[in-house]
PDB file of C-alpha atoms in Angstrom:
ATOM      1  CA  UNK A  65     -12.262  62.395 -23.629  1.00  0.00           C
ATOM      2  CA  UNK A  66     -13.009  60.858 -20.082  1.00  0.00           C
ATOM      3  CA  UNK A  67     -16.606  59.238 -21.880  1.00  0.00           C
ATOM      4  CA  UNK A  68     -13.937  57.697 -25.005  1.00  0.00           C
ATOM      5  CA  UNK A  69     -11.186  56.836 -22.034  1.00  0.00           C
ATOM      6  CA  UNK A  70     -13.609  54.848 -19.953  1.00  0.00           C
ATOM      7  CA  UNK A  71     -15.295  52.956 -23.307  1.00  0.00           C
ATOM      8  CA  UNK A  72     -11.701  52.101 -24.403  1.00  0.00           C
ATOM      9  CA  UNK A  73     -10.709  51.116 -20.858  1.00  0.00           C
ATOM     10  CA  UNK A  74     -13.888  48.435 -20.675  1.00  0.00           C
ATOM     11  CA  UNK A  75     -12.961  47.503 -24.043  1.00  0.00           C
ATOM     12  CA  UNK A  76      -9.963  46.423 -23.103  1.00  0.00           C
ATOM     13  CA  UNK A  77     -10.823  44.341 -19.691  1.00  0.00           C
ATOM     14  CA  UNK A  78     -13.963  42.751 -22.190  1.00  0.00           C
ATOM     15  CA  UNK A  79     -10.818  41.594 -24.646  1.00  0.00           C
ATOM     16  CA  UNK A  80      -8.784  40.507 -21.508  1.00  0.00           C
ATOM     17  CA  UNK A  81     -11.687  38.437 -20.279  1.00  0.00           C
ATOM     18  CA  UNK A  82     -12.546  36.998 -23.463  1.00  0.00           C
ATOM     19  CA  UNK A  83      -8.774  35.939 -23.997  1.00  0.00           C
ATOM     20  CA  UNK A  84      -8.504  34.716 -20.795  1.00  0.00           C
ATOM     21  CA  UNK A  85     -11.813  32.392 -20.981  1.00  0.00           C
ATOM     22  CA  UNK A  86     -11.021  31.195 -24.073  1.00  0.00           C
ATOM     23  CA  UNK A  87      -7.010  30.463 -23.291  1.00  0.00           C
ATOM     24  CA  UNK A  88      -7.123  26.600 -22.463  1.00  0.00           C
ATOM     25  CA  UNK A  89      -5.619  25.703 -18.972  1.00  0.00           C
ATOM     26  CA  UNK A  90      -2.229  24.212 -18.442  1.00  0.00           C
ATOM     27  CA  UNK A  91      -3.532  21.561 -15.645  1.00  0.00           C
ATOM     28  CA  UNK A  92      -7.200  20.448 -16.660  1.00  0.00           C
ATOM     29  CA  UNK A  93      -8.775  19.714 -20.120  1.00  0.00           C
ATOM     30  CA  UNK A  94     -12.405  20.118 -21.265  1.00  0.00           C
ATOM     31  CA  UNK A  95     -15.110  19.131 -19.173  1.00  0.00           C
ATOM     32  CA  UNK A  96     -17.474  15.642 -19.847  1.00  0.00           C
ATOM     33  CA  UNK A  97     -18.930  13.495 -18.051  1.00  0.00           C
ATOM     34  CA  UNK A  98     -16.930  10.622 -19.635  1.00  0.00           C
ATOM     35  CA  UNK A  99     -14.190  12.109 -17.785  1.00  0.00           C
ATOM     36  CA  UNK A 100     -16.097  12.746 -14.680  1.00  0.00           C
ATOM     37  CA  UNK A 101     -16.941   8.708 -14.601  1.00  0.00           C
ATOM     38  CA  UNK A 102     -13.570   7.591 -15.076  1.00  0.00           C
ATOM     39  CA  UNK A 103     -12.092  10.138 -12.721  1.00  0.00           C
ATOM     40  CA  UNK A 104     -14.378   9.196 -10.129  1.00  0.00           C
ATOM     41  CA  UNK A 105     -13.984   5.387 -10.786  1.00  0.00           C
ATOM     42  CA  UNK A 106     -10.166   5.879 -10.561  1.00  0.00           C
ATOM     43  CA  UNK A 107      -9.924   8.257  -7.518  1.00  0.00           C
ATOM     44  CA  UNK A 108     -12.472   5.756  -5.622  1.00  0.00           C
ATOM     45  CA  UNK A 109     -10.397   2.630  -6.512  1.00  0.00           C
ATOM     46  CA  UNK A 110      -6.810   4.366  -5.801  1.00  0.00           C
ATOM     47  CA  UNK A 111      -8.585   5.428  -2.096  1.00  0.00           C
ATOM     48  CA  UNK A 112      -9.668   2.039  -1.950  1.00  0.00           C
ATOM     49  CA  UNK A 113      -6.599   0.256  -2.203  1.00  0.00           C
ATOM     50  CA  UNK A 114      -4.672   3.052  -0.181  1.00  0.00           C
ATOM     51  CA  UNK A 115      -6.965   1.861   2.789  1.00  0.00           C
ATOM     52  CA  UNK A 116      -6.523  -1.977   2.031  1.00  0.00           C
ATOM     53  CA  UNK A 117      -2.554  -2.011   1.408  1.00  0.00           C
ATOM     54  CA  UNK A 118      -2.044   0.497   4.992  1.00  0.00           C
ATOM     55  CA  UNK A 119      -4.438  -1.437   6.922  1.00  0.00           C
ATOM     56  CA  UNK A 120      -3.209  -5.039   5.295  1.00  0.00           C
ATOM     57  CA  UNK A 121      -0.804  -5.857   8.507  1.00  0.00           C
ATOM     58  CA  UNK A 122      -3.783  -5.672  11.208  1.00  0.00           C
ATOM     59  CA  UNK A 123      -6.428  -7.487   9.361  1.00  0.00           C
ATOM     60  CA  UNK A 124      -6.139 -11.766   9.561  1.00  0.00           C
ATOM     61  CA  UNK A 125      -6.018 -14.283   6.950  1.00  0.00           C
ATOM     62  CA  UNK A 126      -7.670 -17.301   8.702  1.00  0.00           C
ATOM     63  CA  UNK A 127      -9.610 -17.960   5.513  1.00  0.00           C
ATOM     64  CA  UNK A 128      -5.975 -19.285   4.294  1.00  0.00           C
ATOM     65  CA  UNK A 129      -5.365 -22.949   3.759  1.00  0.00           C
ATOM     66  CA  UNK A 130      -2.191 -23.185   1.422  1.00  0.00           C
ATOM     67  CA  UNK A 131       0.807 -25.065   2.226  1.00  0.00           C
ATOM     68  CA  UNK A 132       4.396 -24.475   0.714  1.00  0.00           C
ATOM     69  CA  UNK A 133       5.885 -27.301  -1.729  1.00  0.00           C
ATOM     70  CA  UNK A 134       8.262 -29.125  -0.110  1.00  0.00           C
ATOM     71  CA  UNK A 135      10.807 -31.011  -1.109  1.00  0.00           C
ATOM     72  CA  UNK A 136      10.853 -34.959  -0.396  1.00  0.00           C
ATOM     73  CA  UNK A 137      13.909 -37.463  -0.171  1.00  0.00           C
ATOM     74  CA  UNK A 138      14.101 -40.980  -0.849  1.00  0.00           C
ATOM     75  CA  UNK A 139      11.408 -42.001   1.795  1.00  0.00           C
ATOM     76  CA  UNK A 140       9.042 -39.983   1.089  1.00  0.00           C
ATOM     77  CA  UNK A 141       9.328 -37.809   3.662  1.00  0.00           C
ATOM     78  CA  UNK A 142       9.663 -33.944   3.607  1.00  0.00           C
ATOM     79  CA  UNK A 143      13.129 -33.074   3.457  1.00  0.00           C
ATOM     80  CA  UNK A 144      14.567 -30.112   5.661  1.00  0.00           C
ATOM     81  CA  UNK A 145      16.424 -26.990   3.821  1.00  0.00           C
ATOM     82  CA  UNK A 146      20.172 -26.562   5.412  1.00  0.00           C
ATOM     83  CA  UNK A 147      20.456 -23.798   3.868  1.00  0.00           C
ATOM     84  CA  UNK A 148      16.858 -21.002   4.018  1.00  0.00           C
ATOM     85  CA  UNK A 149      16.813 -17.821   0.996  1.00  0.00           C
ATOM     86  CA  UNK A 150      16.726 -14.810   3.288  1.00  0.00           C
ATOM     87  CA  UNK A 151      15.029 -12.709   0.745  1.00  0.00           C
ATOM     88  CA  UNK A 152      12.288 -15.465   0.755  1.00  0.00           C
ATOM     89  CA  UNK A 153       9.242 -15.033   2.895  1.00  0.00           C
ATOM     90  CA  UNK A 154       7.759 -18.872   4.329  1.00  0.00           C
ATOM     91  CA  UNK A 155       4.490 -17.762   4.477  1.00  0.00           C
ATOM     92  CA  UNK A 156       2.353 -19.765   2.363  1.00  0.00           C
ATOM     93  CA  UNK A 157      -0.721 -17.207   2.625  1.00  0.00           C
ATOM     94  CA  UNK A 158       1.654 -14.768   1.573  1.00  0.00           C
ATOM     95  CA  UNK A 159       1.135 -15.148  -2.235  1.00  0.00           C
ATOM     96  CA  UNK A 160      -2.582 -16.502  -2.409  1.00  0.00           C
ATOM     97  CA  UNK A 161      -5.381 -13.973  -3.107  1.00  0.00           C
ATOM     98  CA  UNK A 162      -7.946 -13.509  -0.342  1.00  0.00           C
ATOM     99  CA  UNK A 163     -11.325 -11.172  -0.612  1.00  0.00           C
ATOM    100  CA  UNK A 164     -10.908  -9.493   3.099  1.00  0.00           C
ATOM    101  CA  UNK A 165      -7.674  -7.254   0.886  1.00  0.00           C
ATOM    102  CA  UNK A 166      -9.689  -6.867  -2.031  1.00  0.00           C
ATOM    103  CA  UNK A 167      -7.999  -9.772  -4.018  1.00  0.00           C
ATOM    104  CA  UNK A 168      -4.570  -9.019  -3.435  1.00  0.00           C
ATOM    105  CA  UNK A 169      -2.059 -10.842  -1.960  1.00  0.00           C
ATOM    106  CA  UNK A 170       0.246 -10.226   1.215  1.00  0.00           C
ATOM    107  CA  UNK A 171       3.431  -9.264  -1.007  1.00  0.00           C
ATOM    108  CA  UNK A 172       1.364  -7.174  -3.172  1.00  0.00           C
ATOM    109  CA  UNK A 173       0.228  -5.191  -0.568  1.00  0.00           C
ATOM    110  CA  UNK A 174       3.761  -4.700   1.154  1.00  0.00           C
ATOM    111  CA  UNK A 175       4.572  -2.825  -2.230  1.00  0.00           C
ATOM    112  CA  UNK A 176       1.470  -0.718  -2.183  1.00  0.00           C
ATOM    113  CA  UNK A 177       2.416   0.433   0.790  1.00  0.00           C
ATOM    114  CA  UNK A 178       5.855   0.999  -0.221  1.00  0.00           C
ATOM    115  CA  UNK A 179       4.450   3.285  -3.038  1.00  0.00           C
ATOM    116  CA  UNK A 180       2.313   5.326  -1.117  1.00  0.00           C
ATOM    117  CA  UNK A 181       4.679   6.219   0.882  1.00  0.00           C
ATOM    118  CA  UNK A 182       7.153   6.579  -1.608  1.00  0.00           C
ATOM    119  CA  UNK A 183       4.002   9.664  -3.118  1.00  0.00           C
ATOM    120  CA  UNK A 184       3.847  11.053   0.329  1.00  0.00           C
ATOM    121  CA  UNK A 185       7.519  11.450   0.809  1.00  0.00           C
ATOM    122  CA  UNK A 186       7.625  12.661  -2.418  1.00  0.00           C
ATOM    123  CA  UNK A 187       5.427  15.020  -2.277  1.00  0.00           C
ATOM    124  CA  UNK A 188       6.279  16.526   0.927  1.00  0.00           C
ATOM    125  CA  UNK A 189       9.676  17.719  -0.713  1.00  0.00           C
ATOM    126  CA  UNK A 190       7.839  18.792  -4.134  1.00  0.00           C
ATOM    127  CA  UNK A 191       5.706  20.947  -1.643  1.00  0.00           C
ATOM    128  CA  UNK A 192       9.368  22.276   0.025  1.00  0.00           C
ATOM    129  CA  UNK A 193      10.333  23.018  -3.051  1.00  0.00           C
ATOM    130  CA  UNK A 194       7.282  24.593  -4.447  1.00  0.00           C
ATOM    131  CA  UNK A 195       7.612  27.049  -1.485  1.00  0.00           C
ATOM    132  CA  UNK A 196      10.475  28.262  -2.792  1.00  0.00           C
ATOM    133  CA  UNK A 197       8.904  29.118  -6.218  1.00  0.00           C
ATOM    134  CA  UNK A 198      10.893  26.630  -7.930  1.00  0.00           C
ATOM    135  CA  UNK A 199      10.255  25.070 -10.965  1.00  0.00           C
ATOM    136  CA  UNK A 200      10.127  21.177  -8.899  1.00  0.00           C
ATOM    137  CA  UNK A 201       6.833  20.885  -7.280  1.00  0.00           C
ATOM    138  CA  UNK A 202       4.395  18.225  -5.856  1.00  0.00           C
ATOM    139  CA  UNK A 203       3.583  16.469  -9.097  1.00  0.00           C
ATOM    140  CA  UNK A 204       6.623  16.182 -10.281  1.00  0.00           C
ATOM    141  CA  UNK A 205       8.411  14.886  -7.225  1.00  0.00           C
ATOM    142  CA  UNK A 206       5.229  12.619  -6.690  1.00  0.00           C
ATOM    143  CA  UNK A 207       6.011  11.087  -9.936  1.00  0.00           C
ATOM    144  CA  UNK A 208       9.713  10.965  -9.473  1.00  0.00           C
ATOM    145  CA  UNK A 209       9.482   9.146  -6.612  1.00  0.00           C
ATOM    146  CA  UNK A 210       6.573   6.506  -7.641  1.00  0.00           C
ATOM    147  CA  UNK A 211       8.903   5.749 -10.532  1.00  0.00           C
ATOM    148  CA  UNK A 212      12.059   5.104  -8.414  1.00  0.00           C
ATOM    149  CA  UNK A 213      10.497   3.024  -6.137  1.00  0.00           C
ATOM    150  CA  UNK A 214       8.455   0.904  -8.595  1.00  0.00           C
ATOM    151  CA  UNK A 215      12.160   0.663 -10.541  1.00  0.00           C
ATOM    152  CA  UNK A 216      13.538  -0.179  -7.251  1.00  0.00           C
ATOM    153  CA  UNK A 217      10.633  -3.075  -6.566  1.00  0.00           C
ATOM    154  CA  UNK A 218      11.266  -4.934  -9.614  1.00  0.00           C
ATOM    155  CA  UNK A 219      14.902  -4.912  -9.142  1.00  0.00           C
ATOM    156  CA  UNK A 220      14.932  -6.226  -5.742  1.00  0.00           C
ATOM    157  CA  UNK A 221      12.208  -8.586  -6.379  1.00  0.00           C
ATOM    158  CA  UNK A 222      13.333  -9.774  -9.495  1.00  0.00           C
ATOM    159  CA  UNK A 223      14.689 -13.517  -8.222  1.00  0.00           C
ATOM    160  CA  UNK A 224      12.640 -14.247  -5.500  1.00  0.00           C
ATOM    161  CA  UNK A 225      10.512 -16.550  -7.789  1.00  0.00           C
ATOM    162  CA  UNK A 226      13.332 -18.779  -8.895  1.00  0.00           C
ATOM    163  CA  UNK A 227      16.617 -18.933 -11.443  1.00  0.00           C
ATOM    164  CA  UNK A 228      16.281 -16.948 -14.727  1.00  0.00           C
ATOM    165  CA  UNK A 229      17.729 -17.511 -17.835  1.00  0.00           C
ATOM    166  CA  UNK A 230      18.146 -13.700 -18.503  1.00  0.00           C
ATOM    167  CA  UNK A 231      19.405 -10.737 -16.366  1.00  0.00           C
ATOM    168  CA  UNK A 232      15.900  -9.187 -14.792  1.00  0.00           C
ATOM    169  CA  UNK A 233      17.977  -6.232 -13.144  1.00  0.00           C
ATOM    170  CA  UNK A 234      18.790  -4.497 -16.650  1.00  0.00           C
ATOM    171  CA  UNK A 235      14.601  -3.759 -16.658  1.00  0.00           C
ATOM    172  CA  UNK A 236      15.290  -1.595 -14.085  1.00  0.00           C
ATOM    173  CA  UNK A 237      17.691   0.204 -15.790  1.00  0.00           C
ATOM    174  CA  UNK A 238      18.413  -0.005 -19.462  1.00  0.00           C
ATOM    175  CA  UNK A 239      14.926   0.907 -19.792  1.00  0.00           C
ATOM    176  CA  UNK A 240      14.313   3.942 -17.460  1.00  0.00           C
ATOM    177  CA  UNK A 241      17.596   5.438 -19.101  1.00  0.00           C
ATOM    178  CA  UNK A 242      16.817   5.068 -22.228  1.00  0.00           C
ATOM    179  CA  UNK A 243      13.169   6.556 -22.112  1.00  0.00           C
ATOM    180  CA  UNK A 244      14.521   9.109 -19.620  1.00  0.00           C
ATOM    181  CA  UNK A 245      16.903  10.216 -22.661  1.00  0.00           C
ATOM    182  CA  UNK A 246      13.661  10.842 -24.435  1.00  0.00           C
ATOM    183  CA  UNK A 247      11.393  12.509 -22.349  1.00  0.00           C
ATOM    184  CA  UNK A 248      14.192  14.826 -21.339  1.00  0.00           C
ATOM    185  CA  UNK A 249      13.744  16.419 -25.173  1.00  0.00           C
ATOM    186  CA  UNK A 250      10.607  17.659 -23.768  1.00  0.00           C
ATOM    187  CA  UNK A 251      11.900  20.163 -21.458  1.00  0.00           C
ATOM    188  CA  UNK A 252      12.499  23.411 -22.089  1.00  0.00           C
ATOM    189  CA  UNK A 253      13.011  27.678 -20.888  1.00  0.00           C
ATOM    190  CA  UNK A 254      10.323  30.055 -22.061  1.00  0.00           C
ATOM    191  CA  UNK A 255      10.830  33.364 -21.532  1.00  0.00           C
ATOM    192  CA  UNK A 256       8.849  35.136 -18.681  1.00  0.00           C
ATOM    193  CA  UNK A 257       6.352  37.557 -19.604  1.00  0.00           C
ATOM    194  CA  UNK A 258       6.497  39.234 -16.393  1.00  0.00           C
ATOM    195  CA  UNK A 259       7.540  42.661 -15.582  1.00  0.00           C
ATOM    196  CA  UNK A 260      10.978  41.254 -14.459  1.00  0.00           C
ATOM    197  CA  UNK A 261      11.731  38.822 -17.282  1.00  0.00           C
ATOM    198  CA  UNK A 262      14.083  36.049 -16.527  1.00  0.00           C
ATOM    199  CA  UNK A 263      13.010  32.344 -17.744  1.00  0.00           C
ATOM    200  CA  UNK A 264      10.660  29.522 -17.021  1.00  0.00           C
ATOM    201  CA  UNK A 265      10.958  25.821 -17.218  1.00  0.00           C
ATOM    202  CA  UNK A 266       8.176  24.100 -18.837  1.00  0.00           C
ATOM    203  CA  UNK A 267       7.750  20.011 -19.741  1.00  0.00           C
ATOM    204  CA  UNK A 268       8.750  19.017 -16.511  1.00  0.00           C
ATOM    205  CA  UNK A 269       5.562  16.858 -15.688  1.00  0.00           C
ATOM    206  CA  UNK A 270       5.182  15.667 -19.246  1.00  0.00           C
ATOM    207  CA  UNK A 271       9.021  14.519 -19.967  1.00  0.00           C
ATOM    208  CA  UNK A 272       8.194  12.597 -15.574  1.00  0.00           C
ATOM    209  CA  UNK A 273       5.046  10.907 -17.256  1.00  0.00           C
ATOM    210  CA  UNK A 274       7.030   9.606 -20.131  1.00  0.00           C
ATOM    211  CA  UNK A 275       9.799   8.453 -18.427  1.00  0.00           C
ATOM    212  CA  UNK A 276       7.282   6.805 -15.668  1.00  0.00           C
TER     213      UNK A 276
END
């Protein structure tokens, strides 16, 4: 009885293993070296700009020559603005392209950085939260946050370049709303299948990605 107790016991920790090895993971897919390349291309790149975008305010531009457009009067001559857009930055190097921040431009880097710190920030509460055990972790608030500041970015920025025949601000939220309502079919309670029951949220990541 102890021989037949001990066979069925290994038995059952072989069937446990096998189920568990063969149960695909929640977080990563199947493993190529496709994905490996692209991974690594995007992680490097992501790092890359990260460094570029913080350390954009410290490095010079004397390689820029561009002048704004002004406006002339009746002589010829440049006329002065009475009255200056204080949204508008009078930097002419400001919007040209130079190699030294790896071909972006001065505003484009002032939102990078506004983005990765919007991902830090996020994540720090995701990782409050996660401490907790609840269901809102790093990821999600991550994402959350990256998509709130990106929808904040293209509402704020939205007129800077000059008047619009068409309302830019509803981009920022018509849109978000409306494939917010969708993603938000994706979540959903599963029940535990712990010894103490109770539920668990699931489709939190997926329904941020969609609405991102």
């Amino acid at each position: 009885m102890r021989l037949f107790g001990l066979r069925s016991a290994s038995t059952n920790s072989e069937q446990r293993i096998a189920i568990i090895s063969h149960t695909p993971s929640p977080y990563f897919t199947d493993f190529t070296w496709s994905k490996v390349l692209f991974y690594s291309i995007a992680v490097i790149y992501v790092c890359a700009a990260m460094v570029i975008v913080t350390v954009e305010p410290f490095l010079p531009s004397n390689n820029c020559h561009a002048t704004l457009p002004v406006d002339e009067n009746e002589n010829g001559e440049p006329k002065q603005l009475e009255f200056r857009n204080a949204l508008f930055e009078y930097d002419p190097c400001r919007y040209v392209r130079l190699p030294q921040f790896g071909y972006l431009t001065r505003e484009e880097c002032m939102f990078g950085r506004r983005l990765v710190a919007a991902v830090i920030l996020g994540g720090i509460v995701g990782w409050e939260r996660r401490q907790a055990d609840r269901p809102v972790g790093i990821r999600l608030m991550s994402l959350v946050s990256l998509g709130s500041c990106l929808f904040s970015i293209c509402s704020s920025f939205a007129f800077l370049s000059g008047p619009m025949e068409w309302d830019a601000s509803r981009v920022g939220a018509a849109i978000p709303s409306g494939v917010g309502f969708l993603g938000s079919a994706l979540i959903f309670k599963n029940a535990n299948d712990s010894a103490h029951g109770g539920h668990t949220v699931q489709g939190l990541n997926t329904a941020t990605s969609v609405w991102l």
